[in-house]
Amino acid sequence: AIPVNGPLGTEVFGSDGKVYVLAQANASIPASTAVCTVSPTTFLVTASGGAYTSPATALVSGQVAWFSKASV
């Protein structure tokens, strides 16, 4: 199980070499979208032009999830 509690903006390193940030969807985001942007001040996520990938499950606005990106 992946925890979805804790303060938004929490960052952890996964065993897969990626960094994960806990953030909130600011709109509907399709599963495994590889162009998500995470705001560094509000930790709201949009599915456009960023370096983060959404989880394997689609999200609706307001849902909290872990978003990943390469750590190097």
mmCIF file with all atom_site columns, C-alpha atoms in Angstrom:
data_model
loop_
_atom_site.group_PDB
_atom_site.id
_atom_site.type_symbol
_atom_site.label_atom_id
_atom_site.label_alt_id
_atom_site.label_comp_id
_atom_site.label_asym_id
_atom_site.label_entity_id
_atom_site.label_seq_id
_atom_site.pdbx_PDB_ins_code
_atom_site.Cartn_x
_atom_site.Cartn_y
_atom_site.Cartn_z
_atom_site.occupancy
_atom_site.B_iso_or_equiv
_atom_site.pdbx_formal_charge
_atom_site.auth_seq_id
_atom_site.auth_comp_id
_atom_site.auth_asym_id
_atom_site.auth_atom_id
_atom_site.pdbx_PDB_model_num
ATOM 1  C CA . ALA A 1 1  ? 0.000  0.000  0.000   1.00 0.00 ? 1  ALA A CA 1
ATOM 2  C CA . ILE A 1 2  ? 1.209  3.487  -0.837  1.00 0.00 ? 2  ILE A CA 1
ATOM 3  C CA . PRO A 1 3  ? 0.526  6.022  1.914   1.00 0.00 ? 3  PRO A CA 1
ATOM 4  C CA . VAL A 1 4  ? -1.319 9.167  0.838   1.00 0.00 ? 4  VAL A CA 1
ATOM 5  C CA . ASN A 1 5  ? -1.237 10.984 4.131   1.00 0.00 ? 5  ASN A CA 1
ATOM 6  C CA . GLY A 1 6  ? 1.252  13.535 5.318   1.00 0.00 ? 6  GLY A CA 1
ATOM 7  C CA . PRO A 1 7  ? 1.939  17.090 4.327   1.00 0.00 ? 7  PRO A CA 1
ATOM 8  C CA . LEU A 1 8  ? 1.776  17.984 0.664   1.00 0.00 ? 8  LEU A CA 1
ATOM 9  C CA . GLY A 1 9  ? 5.272  18.455 -0.726  1.00 0.00 ? 9  GLY A CA 1
ATOM 10 C CA . THR A 1 10 ? 6.774  15.513 1.163   1.00 0.00 ? 10 THR A CA 1
ATOM 11 C CA . GLU A 1 11 ? 9.583  14.036 -0.957  1.00 0.00 ? 11 GLU A CA 1
ATOM 12 C CA . VAL A 1 12 ? 10.969 10.508 -0.736  1.00 0.00 ? 12 VAL A CA 1
ATOM 13 C CA . PHE A 1 13 ? 13.402 8.470  -2.818  1.00 0.00 ? 13 PHE A CA 1
ATOM 14 C CA . GLY A 1 14 ? 12.068 5.178  -4.164  1.00 0.00 ? 14 GLY A CA 1
ATOM 15 C CA . SER A 1 15 ? 14.006 1.964  -4.606  1.00 0.00 ? 15 SER A CA 1
ATOM 16 C CA . ASP A 1 16 ? 13.479 2.465  -8.367  1.00 0.00 ? 16 ASP A CA 1
ATOM 17 C CA . GLY A 1 17 ? 15.828 5.482  -8.408  1.00 0.00 ? 17 GLY A CA 1
ATOM 18 C CA . LYS A 1 18 ? 13.040 8.037  -8.695  1.00 0.00 ? 18 LYS A CA 1
ATOM 19 C CA . VAL A 1 19 ? 12.085 10.877 -6.377  1.00 0.00 ? 19 VAL A CA 1
ATOM 20 C CA . TYR A 1 20 ? 8.407  10.987 -5.356  1.00 0.00 ? 20 TYR A CA 1
ATOM 21 C CA . VAL A 1 21 ? 6.482  14.032 -4.164  1.00 0.00 ? 21 VAL A CA 1
ATOM 22 C CA . LEU A 1 22 ? 3.101  13.925 -2.434  1.00 0.00 ? 22 LEU A CA 1
ATOM 23 C CA . ALA A 1 23 ? 0.871  16.388 -4.272  1.00 0.00 ? 23 ALA A CA 1
ATOM 24 C CA . GLN A 1 24 ? -2.766 17.168 -5.062  1.00 0.00 ? 24 GLN A CA 1
ATOM 25 C CA . ALA A 1 25 ? -4.396 16.997 -8.486  1.00 0.00 ? 25 ALA A CA 1
ATOM 26 C CA . ASN A 1 26 ? -5.595 20.434 -9.597  1.00 0.00 ? 26 ASN A CA 1
ATOM 27 C CA . ALA A 1 27 ? -7.675 18.887 -12.417 1.00 0.00 ? 27 ALA A CA 1
ATOM 28 C CA . SER A 1 28 ? -8.418 15.438 -13.813 1.00 0.00 ? 28 SER A CA 1
ATOM 29 C CA . ILE A 1 29 ? -5.132 13.682 -14.601 1.00 0.00 ? 29 ILE A CA 1
ATOM 30 C CA . PRO A 1 30 ? -4.968 10.503 -16.700 1.00 0.00 ? 30 PRO A CA 1
ATOM 31 C CA . ALA A 1 31 ? -3.059 7.474  -15.405 1.00 0.00 ? 31 ALA A CA 1
ATOM 32 C CA . SER A 1 32 ? 0.702  7.393  -15.998 1.00 0.00 ? 32 SER A CA 1
ATOM 33 C CA . THR A 1 33 ? 0.831  10.857 -17.587 1.00 0.00 ? 33 THR A CA 1
ATOM 34 C CA . ALA A 1 34 ? 4.507  11.765 -18.045 1.00 0.00 ? 34 ALA A CA 1
ATOM 35 C CA . VAL A 1 35 ? 4.140  15.527 -18.427 1.00 0.00 ? 35 VAL A CA 1
ATOM 36 C CA . CYS A 1 36 ? 2.794  16.650 -15.052 1.00 0.00 ? 36 CYS A CA 1
ATOM 37 C CA . THR A 1 37 ? 3.817  19.899 -13.416 1.00 0.00 ? 37 THR A CA 1
ATOM 38 C CA . VAL A 1 38 ? 3.962  20.139 -9.612  1.00 0.00 ? 38 VAL A CA 1
ATOM 39 C CA . SER A 1 39 ? 3.794  23.679 -8.225  1.00 0.00 ? 39 SER A CA 1
ATOM 40 C CA . PRO A 1 40 ? 6.723  24.178 -5.812  1.00 0.00 ? 40 PRO A CA 1
ATOM 41 C CA . THR A 1 41 ? 4.640  26.458 -3.582  1.00 0.00 ? 41 THR A CA 1
ATOM 42 C CA . THR A 1 42 ? 1.138  24.921 -3.518  1.00 0.00 ? 42 THR A CA 1
ATOM 43 C CA . PHE A 1 43 ? 1.980  21.307 -4.537  1.00 0.00 ? 43 PHE A CA 1
ATOM 44 C CA . LEU A 1 44 ? -0.973 21.315 -6.927  1.00 0.00 ? 44 LEU A CA 1
ATOM 45 C CA . VAL A 1 45 ? -0.496 19.227 -10.077 1.00 0.00 ? 45 VAL A CA 1
ATOM 46 C CA . THR A 1 46 ? -1.525 19.880 -13.672 1.00 0.00 ? 46 THR A CA 1
ATOM 47 C CA . ALA A 1 47 ? -1.073 17.480 -16.589 1.00 0.00 ? 47 ALA A CA 1
ATOM 48 C CA . SER A 1 48 ? 0.938  19.746 -18.841 1.00 0.00 ? 48 SER A CA 1
ATOM 49 C CA . GLY A 1 49 ? 4.579  20.363 -19.646 1.00 0.00 ? 49 GLY A CA 1
ATOM 50 C CA . GLY A 1 50 ? 6.321  19.080 -16.536 1.00 0.00 ? 50 GLY A CA 1
ATOM 51 C CA . ALA A 1 51 ? 8.866  16.467 -15.534 1.00 0.00 ? 51 ALA A CA 1
ATOM 52 C CA . TYR A 1 52 ? 6.675  14.401 -13.193 1.00 0.00 ? 52 TYR A CA 1
ATOM 53 C CA . THR A 1 53 ? 4.682  11.249 -13.962 1.00 0.00 ? 53 THR A CA 1
ATOM 54 C CA . SER A 1 54 ? 1.286  10.593 -12.429 1.00 0.00 ? 54 SER A CA 1
ATOM 55 C CA . PRO A 1 55 ? 0.517  7.267  -10.727 1.00 0.00 ? 55 PRO A CA 1
ATOM 56 C CA . ALA A 1 56 ? -0.902 4.284  -12.647 1.00 0.00 ? 56 ALA A CA 1
ATOM 57 C CA . THR A 1 57 ? -4.443 5.263  -11.598 1.00 0.00 ? 57 THR A CA 1
ATOM 58 C CA . ALA A 1 58 ? -6.352 8.215  -13.061 1.00 0.00 ? 58 ALA A CA 1
ATOM 59 C CA . LEU A 1 59 ? -7.018 11.075 -10.640 1.00 0.00 ? 59 LEU A CA 1
ATOM 60 C CA . VAL A 1 60 ? -9.790 13.630 -10.287 1.00 0.00 ? 60 VAL A CA 1
ATOM 61 C CA . SER A 1 61 ? -9.327 17.154 -9.004  1.00 0.00 ? 61 SER A CA 1
ATOM 62 C CA . GLY A 1 62 ? -8.605 17.190 -5.284  1.00 0.00 ? 62 GLY A CA 1
ATOM 63 C CA . GLN A 1 63 ? -7.139 13.703 -4.998  1.00 0.00 ? 63 GLN A CA 1
ATOM 64 C CA . VAL A 1 64 ? -3.726 13.333 -3.366  1.00 0.00 ? 64 VAL A CA 1
ATOM 65 C CA . ALA A 1 65 ? -1.110 10.964 -4.784  1.00 0.00 ? 65 ALA A CA 1
ATOM 66 C CA . TRP A 1 66 ? 2.617  10.377 -5.250  1.00 0.00 ? 66 TRP A CA 1
ATOM 67 C CA . PHE A 1 67 ? 4.083  11.836 -8.466  1.00 0.00 ? 67 PHE A CA 1
ATOM 68 C CA . SER A 1 68 ? 7.498  10.633 -9.654  1.00 0.00 ? 68 SER A CA 1
ATOM 69 C CA . LYS A 1 69 ? 10.441 11.880 -11.684 1.00 0.00 ? 69 LYS A CA 1
ATOM 70 C CA . ALA A 1 70 ? 13.996 10.795 -12.324 1.00 0.00 ? 70 ALA A CA 1
ATOM 71 C CA . SER A 1 71 ? 16.305 11.744 -9.456  1.00 0.00 ? 71 SER A CA 1
ATOM 72 C CA . VAL A 1 72 ? 19.300 12.396 -11.725 1.00 0.00 ? 72 VAL A CA 1
#
